[in-house]
Coordinates of C-alpha atoms and ligand atoms in Angstrom, one line a residue:
Chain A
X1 CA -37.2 -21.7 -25.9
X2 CA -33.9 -23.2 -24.1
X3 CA -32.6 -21.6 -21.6
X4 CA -30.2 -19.0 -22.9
X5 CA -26.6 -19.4 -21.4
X6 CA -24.4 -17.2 -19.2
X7 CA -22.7 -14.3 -21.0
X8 CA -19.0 -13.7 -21.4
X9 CA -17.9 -10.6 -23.2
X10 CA -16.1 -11.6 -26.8
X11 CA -12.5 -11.5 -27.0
X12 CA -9.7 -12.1 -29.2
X13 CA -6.5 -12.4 -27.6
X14 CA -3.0 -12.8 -29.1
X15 CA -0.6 -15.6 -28.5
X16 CA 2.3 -14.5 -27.8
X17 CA 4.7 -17.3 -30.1
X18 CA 6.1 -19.9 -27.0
X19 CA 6.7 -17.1 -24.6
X20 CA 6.1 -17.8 -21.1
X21 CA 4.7 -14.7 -19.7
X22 CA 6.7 -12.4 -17.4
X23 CA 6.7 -14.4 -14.5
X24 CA 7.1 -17.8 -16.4
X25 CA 3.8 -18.6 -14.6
X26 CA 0.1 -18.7 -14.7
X27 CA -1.2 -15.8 -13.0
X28 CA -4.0 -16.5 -10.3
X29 CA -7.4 -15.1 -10.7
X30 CA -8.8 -16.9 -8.0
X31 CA -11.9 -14.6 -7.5
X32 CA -12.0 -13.0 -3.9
X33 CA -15.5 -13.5 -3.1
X34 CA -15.7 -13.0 0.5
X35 CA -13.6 -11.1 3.0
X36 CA -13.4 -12.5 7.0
X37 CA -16.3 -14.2 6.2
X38 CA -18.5 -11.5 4.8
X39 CA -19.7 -11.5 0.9
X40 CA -18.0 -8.4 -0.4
X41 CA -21.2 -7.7 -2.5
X42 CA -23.0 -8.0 0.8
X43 CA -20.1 -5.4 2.5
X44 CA -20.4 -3.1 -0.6
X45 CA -24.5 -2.9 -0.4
X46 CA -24.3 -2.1 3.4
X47 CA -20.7 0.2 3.3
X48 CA -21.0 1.7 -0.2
X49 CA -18.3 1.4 -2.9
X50 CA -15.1 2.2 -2.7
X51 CA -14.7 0.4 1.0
X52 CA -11.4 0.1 3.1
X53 CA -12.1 -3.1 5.0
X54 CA -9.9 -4.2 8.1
X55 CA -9.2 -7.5 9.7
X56 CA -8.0 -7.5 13.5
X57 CA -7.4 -11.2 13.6
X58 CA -5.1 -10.5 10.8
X59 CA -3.2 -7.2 12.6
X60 CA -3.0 -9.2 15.7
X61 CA -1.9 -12.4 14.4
X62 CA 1.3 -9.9 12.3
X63 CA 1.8 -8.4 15.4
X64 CA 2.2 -11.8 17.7
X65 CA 4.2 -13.3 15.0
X66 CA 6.5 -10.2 14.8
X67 CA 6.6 -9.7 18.3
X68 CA 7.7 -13.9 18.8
X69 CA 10.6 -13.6 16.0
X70 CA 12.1 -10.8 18.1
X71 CA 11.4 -12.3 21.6
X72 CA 12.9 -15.9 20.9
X73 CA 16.2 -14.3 19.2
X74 CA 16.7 -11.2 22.1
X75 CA 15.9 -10.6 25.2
X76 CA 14.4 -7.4 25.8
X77 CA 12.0 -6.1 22.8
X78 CA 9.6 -3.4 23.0
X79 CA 7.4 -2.5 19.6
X80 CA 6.3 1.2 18.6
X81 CA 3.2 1.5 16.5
X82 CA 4.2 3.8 13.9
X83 CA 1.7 6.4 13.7
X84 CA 2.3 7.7 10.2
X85 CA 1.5 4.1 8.6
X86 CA -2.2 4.2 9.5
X87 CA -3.4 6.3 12.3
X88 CA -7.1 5.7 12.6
X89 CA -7.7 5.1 16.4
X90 CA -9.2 1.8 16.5
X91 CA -5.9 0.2 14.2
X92 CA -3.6 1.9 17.0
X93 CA -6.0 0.9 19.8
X94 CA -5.2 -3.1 19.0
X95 CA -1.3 -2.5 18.6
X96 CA -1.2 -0.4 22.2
X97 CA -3.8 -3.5 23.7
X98 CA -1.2 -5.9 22.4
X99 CA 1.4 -4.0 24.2
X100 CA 2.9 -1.4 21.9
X101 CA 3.8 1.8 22.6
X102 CA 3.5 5.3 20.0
X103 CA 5.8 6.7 17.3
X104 CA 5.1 9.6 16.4
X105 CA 6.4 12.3 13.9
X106 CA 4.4 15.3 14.5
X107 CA 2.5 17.4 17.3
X108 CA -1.1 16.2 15.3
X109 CA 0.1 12.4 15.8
X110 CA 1.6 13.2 19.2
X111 CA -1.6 14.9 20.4
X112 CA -3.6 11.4 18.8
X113 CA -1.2 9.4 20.4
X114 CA -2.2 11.2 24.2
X115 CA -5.7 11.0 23.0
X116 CA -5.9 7.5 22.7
X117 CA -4.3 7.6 26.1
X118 CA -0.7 6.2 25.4
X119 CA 1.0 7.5 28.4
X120 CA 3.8 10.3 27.5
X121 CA 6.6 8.3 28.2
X122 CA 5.4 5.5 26.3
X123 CA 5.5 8.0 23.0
X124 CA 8.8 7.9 20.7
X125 CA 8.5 11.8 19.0
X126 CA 10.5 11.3 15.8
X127 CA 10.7 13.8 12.8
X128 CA 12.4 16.7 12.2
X129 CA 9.4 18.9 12.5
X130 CA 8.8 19.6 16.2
X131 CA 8.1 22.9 17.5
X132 CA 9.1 24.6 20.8
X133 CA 5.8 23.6 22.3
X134 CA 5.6 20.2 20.9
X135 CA 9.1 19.9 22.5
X136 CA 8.3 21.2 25.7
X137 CA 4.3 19.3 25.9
X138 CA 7.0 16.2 25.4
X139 CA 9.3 17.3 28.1
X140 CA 6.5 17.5 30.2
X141 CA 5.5 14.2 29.8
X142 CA 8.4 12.7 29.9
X143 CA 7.9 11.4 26.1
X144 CA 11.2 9.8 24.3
X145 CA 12.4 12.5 22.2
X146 CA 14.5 11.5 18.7
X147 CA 16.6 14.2 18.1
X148 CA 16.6 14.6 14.7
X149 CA 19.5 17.7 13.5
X150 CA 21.8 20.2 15.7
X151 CA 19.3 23.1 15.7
X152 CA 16.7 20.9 17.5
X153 CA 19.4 19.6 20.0
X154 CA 20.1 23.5 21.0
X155 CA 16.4 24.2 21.1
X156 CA 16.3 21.3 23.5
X157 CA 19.1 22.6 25.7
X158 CA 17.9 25.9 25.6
X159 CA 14.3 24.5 27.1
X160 CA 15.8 22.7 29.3
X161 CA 17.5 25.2 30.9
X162 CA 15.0 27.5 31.2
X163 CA 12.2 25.2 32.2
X164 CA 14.8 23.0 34.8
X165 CA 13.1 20.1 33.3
X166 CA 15.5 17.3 31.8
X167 CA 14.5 16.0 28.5
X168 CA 14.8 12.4 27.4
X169 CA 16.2 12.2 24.6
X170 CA 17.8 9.5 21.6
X171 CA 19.3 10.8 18.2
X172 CA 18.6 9.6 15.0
X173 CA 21.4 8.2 13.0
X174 CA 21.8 7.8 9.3
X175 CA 24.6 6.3 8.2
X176 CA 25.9 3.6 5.0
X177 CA 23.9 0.2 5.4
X178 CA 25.3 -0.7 1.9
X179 CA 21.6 -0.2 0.1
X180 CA 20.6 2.9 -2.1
X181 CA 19.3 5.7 -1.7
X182 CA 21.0 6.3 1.2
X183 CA 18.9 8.7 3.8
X184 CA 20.8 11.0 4.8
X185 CA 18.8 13.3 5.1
X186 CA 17.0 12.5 8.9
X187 CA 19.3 12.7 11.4
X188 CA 23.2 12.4 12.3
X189 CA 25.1 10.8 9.8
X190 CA 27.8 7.9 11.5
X191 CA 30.3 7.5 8.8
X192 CA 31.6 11.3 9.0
X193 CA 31.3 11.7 12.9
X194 CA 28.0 14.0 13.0
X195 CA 26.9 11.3 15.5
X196 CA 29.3 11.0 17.5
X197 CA 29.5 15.1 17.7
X198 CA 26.2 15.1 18.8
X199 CA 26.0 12.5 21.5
X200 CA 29.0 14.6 22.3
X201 CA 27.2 17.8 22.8
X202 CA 24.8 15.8 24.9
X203 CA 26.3 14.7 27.2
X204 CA 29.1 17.5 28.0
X205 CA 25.6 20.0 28.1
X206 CA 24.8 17.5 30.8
X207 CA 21.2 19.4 30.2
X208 CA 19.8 16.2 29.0
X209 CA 19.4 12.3 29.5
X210 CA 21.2 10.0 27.0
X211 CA 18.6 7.3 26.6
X212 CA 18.7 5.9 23.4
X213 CA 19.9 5.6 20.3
X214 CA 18.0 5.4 16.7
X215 CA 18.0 4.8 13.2
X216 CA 15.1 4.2 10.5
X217 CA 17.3 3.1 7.3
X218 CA 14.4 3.0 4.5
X219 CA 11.5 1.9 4.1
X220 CA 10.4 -1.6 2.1
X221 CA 13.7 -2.4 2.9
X222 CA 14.1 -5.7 0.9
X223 CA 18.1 -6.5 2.6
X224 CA 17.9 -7.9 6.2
X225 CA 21.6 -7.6 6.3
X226 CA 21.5 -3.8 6.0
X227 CA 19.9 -3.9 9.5
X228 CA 22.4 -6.6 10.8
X229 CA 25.0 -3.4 9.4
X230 CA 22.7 -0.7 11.6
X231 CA 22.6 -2.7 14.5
X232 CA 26.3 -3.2 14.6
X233 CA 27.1 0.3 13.9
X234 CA 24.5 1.9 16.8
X235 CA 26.1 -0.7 19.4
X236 CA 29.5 0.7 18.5
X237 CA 28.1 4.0 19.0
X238 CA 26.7 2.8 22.7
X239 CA 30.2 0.7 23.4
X240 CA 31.7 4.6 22.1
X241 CA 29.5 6.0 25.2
X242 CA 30.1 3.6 27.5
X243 CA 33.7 3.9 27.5
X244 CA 34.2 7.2 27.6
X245 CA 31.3 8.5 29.6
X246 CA 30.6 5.2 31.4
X247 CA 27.0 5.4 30.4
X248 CA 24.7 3.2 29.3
X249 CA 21.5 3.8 27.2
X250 CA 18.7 2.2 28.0
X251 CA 17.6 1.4 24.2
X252 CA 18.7 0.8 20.8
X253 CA 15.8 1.7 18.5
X254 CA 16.6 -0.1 14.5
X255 CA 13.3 1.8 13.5
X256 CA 11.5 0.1 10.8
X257 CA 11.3 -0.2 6.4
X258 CA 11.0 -4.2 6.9
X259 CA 9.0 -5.0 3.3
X260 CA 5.5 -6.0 3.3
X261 CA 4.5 -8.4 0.8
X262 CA 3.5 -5.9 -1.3
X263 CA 5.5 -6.0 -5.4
X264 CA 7.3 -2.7 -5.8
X265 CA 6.0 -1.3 -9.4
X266 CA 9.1 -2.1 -11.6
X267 CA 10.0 -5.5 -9.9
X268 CA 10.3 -8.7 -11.9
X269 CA 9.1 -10.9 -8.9
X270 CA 6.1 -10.7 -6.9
X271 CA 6.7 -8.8 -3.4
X272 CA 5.7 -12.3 -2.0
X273 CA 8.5 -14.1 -3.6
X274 CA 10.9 -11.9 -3.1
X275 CA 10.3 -10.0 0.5
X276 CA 11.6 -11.5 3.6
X277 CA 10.4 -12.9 6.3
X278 CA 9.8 -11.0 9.8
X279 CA 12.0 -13.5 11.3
X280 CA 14.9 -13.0 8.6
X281 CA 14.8 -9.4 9.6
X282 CA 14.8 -10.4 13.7
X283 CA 17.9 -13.0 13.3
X284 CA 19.9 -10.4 11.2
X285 CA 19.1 -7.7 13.5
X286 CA 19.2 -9.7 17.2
X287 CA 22.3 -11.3 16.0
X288 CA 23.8 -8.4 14.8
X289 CA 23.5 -6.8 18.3
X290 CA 24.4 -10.0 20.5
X291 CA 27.9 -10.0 18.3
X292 CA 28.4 -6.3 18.6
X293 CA 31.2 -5.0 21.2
X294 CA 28.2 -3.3 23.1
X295 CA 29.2 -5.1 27.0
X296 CA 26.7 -3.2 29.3
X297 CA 26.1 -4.5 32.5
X298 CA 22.2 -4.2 31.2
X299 CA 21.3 -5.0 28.0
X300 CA 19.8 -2.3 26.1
X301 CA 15.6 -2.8 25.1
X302 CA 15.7 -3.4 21.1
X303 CA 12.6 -1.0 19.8
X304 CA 10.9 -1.8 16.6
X305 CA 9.2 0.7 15.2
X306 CA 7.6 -1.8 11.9
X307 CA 4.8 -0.1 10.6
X308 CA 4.2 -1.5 6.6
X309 CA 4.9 -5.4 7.2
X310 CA 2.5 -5.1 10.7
X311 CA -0.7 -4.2 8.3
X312 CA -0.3 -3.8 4.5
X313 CA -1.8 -7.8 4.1
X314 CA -5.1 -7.2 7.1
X315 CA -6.7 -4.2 4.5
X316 CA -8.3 -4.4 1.8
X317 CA -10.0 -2.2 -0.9
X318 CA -13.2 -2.9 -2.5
X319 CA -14.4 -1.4 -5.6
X320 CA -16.3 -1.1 -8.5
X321 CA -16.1 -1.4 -12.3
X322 CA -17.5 1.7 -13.8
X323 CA -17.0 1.4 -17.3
X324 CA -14.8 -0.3 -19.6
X325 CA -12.9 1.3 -22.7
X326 CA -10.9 0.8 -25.7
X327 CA -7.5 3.2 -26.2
X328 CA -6.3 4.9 -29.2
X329 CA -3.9 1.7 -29.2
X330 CA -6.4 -1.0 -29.1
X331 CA -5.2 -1.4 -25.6
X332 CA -8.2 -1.8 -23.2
X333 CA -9.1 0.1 -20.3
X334 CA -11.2 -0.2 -17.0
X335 CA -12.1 2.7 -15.1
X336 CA -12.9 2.0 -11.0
X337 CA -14.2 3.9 -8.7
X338 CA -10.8 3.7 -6.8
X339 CA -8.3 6.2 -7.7
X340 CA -4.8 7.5 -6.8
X341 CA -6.9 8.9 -4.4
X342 CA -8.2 6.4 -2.4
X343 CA -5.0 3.9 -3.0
X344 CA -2.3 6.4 -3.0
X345 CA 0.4 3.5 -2.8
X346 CA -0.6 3.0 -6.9
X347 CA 2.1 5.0 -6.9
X348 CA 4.5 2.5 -5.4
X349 CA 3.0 -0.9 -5.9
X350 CA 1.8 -2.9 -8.6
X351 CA -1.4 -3.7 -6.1
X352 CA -2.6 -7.6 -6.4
X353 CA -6.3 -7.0 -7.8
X354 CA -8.8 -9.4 -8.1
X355 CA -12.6 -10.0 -8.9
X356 CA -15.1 -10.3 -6.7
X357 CA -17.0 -12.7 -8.0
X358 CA -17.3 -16.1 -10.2
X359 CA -15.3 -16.1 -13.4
X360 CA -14.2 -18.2 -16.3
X361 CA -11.0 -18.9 -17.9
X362 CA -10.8 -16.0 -20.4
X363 CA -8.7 -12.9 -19.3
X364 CA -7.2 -10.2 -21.3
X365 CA -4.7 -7.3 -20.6
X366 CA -6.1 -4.2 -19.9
X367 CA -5.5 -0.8 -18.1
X368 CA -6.9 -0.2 -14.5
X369 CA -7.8 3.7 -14.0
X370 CA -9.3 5.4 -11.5
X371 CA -12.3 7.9 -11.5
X372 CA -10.2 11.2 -11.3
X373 CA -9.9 13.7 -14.2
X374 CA -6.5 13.2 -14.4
X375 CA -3.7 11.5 -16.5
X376 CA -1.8 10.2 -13.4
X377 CA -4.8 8.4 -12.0
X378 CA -3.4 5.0 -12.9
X379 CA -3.8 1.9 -10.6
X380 CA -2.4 -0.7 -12.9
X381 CA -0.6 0.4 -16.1
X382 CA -0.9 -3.2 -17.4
X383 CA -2.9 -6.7 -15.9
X384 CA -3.8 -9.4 -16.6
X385 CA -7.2 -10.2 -15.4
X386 CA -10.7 -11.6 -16.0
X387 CA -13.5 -10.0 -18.0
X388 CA -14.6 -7.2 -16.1
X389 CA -18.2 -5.8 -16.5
X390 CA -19.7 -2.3 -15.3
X391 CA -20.8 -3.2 -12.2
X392 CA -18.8 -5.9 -11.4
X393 CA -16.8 -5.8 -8.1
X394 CA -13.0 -5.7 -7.6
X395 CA -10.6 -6.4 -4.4
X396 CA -7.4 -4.7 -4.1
X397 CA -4.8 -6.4 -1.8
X398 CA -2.6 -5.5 1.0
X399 CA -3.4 -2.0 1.4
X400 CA -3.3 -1.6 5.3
X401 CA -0.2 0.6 5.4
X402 CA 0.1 4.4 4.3
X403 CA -3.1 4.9 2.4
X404 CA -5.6 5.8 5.2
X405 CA -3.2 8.3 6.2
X406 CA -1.5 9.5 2.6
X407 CA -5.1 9.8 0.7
X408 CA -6.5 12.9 -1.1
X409 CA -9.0 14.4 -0.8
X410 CA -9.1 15.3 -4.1
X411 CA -12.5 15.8 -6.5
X412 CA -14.6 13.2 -4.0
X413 CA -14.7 12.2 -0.4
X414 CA -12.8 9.3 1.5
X415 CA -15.0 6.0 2.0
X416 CA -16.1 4.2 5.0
X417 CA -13.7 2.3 6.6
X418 CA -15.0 -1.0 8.1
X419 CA -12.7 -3.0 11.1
X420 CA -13.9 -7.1 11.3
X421 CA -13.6 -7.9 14.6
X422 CA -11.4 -11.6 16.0
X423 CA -15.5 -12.6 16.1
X424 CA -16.7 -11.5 12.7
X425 CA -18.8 -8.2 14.0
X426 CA -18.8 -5.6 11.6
X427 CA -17.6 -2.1 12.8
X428 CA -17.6 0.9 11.0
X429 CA -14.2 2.8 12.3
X430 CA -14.3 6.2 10.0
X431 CA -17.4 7.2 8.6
X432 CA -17.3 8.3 4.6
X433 CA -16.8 12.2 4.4
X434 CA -19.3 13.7 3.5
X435 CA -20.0 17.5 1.9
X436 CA -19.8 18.8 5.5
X437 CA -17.1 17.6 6.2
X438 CA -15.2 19.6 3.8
X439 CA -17.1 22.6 4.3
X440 CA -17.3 23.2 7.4
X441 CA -13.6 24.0 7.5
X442 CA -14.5 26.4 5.3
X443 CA -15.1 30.3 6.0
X444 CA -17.5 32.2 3.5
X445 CA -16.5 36.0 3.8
X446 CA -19.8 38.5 3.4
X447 CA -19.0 40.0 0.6
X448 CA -18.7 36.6 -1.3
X449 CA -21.8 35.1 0.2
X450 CA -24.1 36.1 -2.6
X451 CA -24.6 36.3 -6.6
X452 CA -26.6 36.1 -9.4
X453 CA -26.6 34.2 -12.5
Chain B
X1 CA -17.1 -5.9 -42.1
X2 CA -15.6 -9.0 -43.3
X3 CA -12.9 -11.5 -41.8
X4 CA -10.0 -11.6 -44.4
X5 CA -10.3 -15.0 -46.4
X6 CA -7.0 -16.6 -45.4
X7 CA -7.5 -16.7 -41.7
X8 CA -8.3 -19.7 -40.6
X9 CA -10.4 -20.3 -37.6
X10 CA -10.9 -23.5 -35.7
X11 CA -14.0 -24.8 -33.8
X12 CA -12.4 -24.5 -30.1
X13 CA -11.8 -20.6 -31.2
X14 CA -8.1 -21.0 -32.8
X15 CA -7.7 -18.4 -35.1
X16 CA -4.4 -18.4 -37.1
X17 CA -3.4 -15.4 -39.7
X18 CA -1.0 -17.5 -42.1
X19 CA 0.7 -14.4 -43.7
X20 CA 2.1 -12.9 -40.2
X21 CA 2.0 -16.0 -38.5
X22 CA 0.6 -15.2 -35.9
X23 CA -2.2 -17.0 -33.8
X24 CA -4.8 -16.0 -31.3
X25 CA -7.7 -17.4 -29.1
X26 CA -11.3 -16.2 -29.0
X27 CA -13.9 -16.9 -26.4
X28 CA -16.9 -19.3 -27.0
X29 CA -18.5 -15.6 -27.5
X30 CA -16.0 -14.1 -29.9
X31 CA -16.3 -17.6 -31.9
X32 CA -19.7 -16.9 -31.7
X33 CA -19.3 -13.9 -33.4
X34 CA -16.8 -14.8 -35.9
X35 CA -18.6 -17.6 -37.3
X36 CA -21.4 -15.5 -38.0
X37 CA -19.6 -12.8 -39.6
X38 CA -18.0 -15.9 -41.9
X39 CA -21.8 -16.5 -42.7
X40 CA -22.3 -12.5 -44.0
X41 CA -24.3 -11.9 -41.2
X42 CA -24.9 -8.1 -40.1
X43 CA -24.2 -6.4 -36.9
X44 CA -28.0 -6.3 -35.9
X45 CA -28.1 -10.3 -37.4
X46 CA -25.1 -10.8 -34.9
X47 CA -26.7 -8.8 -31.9
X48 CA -30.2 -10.5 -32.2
X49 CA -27.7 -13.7 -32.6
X50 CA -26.2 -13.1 -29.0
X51 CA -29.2 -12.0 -27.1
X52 CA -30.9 -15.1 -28.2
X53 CA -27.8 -17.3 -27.3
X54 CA -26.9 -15.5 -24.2
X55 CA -28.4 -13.6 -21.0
X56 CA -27.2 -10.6 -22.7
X57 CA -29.2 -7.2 -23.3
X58 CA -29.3 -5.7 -27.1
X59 CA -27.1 -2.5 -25.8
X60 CA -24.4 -4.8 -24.1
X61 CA -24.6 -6.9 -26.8
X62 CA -23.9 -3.9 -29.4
X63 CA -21.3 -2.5 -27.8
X64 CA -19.0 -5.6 -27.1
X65 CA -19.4 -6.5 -30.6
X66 CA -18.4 -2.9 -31.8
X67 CA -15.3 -3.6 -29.1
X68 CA -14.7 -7.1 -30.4
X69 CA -14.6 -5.6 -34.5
X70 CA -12.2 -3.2 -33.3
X71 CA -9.9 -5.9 -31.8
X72 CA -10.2 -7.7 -34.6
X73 CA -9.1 -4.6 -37.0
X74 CA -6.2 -4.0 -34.4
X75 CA -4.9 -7.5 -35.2
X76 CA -5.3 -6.9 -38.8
X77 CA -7.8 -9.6 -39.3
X78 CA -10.2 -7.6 -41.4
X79 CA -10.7 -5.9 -44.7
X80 CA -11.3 -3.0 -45.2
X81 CA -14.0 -2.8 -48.0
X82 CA -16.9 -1.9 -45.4
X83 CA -15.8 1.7 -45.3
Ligands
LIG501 C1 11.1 7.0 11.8 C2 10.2 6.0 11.2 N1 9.9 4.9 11.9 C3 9.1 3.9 11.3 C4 8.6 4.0 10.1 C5 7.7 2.9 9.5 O1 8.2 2.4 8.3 P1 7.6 1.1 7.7 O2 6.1 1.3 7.5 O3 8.3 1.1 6.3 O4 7.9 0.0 8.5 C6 8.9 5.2 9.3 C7 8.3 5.4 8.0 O5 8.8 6.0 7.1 C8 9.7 6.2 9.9 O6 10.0 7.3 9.2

């Protein structure tokens, strides 16, 4: 009998008349066989399936290009790991061994931030959620404080002059950069003199030291001129200072938002067409401030507080196909073990998915959904993509930032989470939850303990 | 289960419906498939078909077909006198 030959699922697909499809291009289905080196059926026999897989080369090559774009167009740069965007201590370890300090928006990622051992006054405490002992634990150590509205400026003063201790202390600063939505909703808005009110208060309380000034305009922030706009307006704030107070902050903190490569769900291009560069954000921003009317006899540090475009492309997702269905439509569907849950930024990308291993030429639209009951559990409403079988293994790009902090725990447990170090060595850097992990936060009281069916 | 007599259906897996217009492409499997549904051939003719063709299992094999005739009836490309 001849050898019987490789099996491709059948399909019929429509031509759509001489229509170039959406992107007037081809789209690439290079498979994604291997990750750093390592075979990802090879990762998902040892690590299980779903797998968050991270590459240090990659975070420390971001971070060294980031950190060169600012250094070569301003003098004095200093970067802040932002907490929020992935907090697992090993990812916040390499940042603070290449030299960045903490931001943090909450006592839980302050405390983590001590833990690691960043030193106290090496932590930015930003957020408008800090308590009168998370304010007074930063007093303590002498942490940069980011005031964020008036009733945590008086809570401030109020500790300080009890305690005798002098805070350090920035605001935050919202104000028009020209892009929509606006957020206004975090700190002291600029354009109707909130800011300039409160830097007021600050200084006349003479409770406090004036050491910095901040602003976080947005996030995925696609417009480096916006920040060029920020920077200008926080050195007019400082110049503001400095001439009638003759003092001089130390820092000038534009935050972060830069755009990762990532495509916003709803945008014609792909996020790597369309997002800028790191360096098109540093030229808009360093320029910005080297034309402002700022004179001090010291120029302030620039902070950057980039979380998304520092990690989104060194992660990865691996999955698995688990079954493959046709809609009510005729549309066709394929359900993966990763969900919402595991890749909460579904809900803000149109992810970059790919096989995981060799395929041919055919593709077909279909559906990608995830493994949760639920109608929202949705990782690609429409794609393009090789024939997937059950079984078959899928990578989902560029997911570094926000969803190993923003997943639910929601019907299952969160997956391993593997780190590939600059030498290839594999490192397991969260262990999957398992039942216990849930339960034992749980308290059974005794009158609930037993029943009978 | 029959492929309605006026579409036409080339040998690199062209398949054009003349009274919409409107043309597709099928995979060397699909073509597979509707070539031997041209012939008359069953669904358990066309399963034993693939499995002997292809490194395919009998259940895989059943249930793409099934998915495959339901594409098919989507695009209006079949009759309806098997009901
Ligand atoms: C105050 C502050 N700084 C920095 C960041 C990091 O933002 P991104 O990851 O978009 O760079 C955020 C995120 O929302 C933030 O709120």
């Amino acid at each position: 009998m001849p050898t019987r030959k490789i099996y491709e699922r059948p399909v019929i697909k429509k031509l759509e008349g001489n229509m170039p499809n959406k992107f007037g291009m081809r789209s690439a289905h290079e498979p994604t066989q291997s990750i750093e080196g390592h075979a990802v059926k090879d990762l998902i026999n040892e690590f299980g399936s779903p797998l968050f897989v991270i590459s240090e080369k990659k975070l420390r090559k971001n971070y060294r290009n980031a950190r060169q774009a600012f250094q070569t167009r301003y003098p004095k740069v200093q970067f802040a790991w932002s907490y929020k965007t992935n907090y697992l201590d090993a990812v916040c370890n390499i940042y603070h061994q290449e030299g960045s300090w903490a931001e943090v928006v909450s006592g839980f990622e302050y405390d983590k931030a001590i833990r690691n051992g960043v030193p106290g006054s090496k932590i930015i405490f930003n957020g408008p959620d800090k308590t009168d002992s998370d304010l007074r634990k930063a007093i303590t150590n002498n942490s940069l404080i980011h005031i964020d509205h008036l009733d945590e400026l008086y809570m401030l003063q109020d500790i300080a002059r009890e305690s005798k201790m002098r805070p350090r202390v920035a605001i935050r600063v919202n104000m028009d950069t020209g892009v929509y939505p606006m957020w206004d909703r975090f700190g002291f808005n600029y354009e109707n003199g909130q800011a300039w009110d409160a830097l007021n208060k600050i200084m006349f309380s003479g409770l406090m030291d004036l050491v910095g000034l901040h602003t976080h305009i947005g996030t995925f922030m696609l417009s480096p001129n916006a920040y060029a706009v920020a920077a200008s307006k926080l050195a007019h704030l400082a110049q503001s200072l400095l001439n009638k107070y003759n003092h001089e902050i130390k820092y000038i903190d534009i935050g972060g938002g830069f755009a990762s490569k990532n495509t916003l769900k709803g945008s014609y291009l792909p996020g790597s067409d369309v997002s800028p560069s790191i360096h098109d954000f540093a030229e808009a921003i360093a320029s910005a401030l080297m034309n402002s009317d700022y004179r001090p006899k010291t120029p302030p540090v620039l902070v950057i507080e980039s979380g998304r475009a520092l990690i989104d492309d060194a992660a990865w997702l691996l999955g698995t196909v688990l079954a493959n269905k046709r809609l009510s439509d005729g549309r066709r569907a394929t359900i993966l073990d990763i969900g919402v849950n595991t890749l909460f930024t579904a809900f803000w990308y149109d992810h970059l998915i790919t096989p995981a291993q060799p395929i041919t030429s055919y593709t077909e639209d279909t559906a990608l959904y995830g493994p949760l009951c639920m109608n929202i559990d949705v990782v690609r409403e429409n794609v393009n993509l090789p024939l997937l079988n059950r079984g078959d293994h899928v990578v989902v790009h560029h997911v570094g930032a926000y969803n190993m902090t923003q997943w639910l725990q929601f019907i299952t447990l969160r997956p391993n989470v593997l780190l590939i170090d600059e030498e290839g060595g594999k490192h397991l850097i969260r262990r999957a939850e398992s039942l216990d992990t849930i339960t034992s936060q749980e308290i059974m009281p005794a009158h609930l303990a037993h029943f009978d069916l | 289960m029959k492929i309605k007599s006026n579409i036409a259906i080339s040998d690199n897996g062209f398949v054009f419906n003349p009274v919409t217009g409107e043309s597709f492409t099928a995979n060397p499997t699909g073509l597979e498939i509707m070539n031997q549904m041209r012939r008359g051939a069953s669904a358990p003719q066309i399963v034993e078909t693939l499995c002997n063709m292809f490194q395919v299992e009998p259940t895989q094999a059943e249930r793409d077909l099934q998915d495959f005739i339901e594409m098919m009836r989507q695009y209006h490309l079949l009759t309806y006198d098997e009901e």
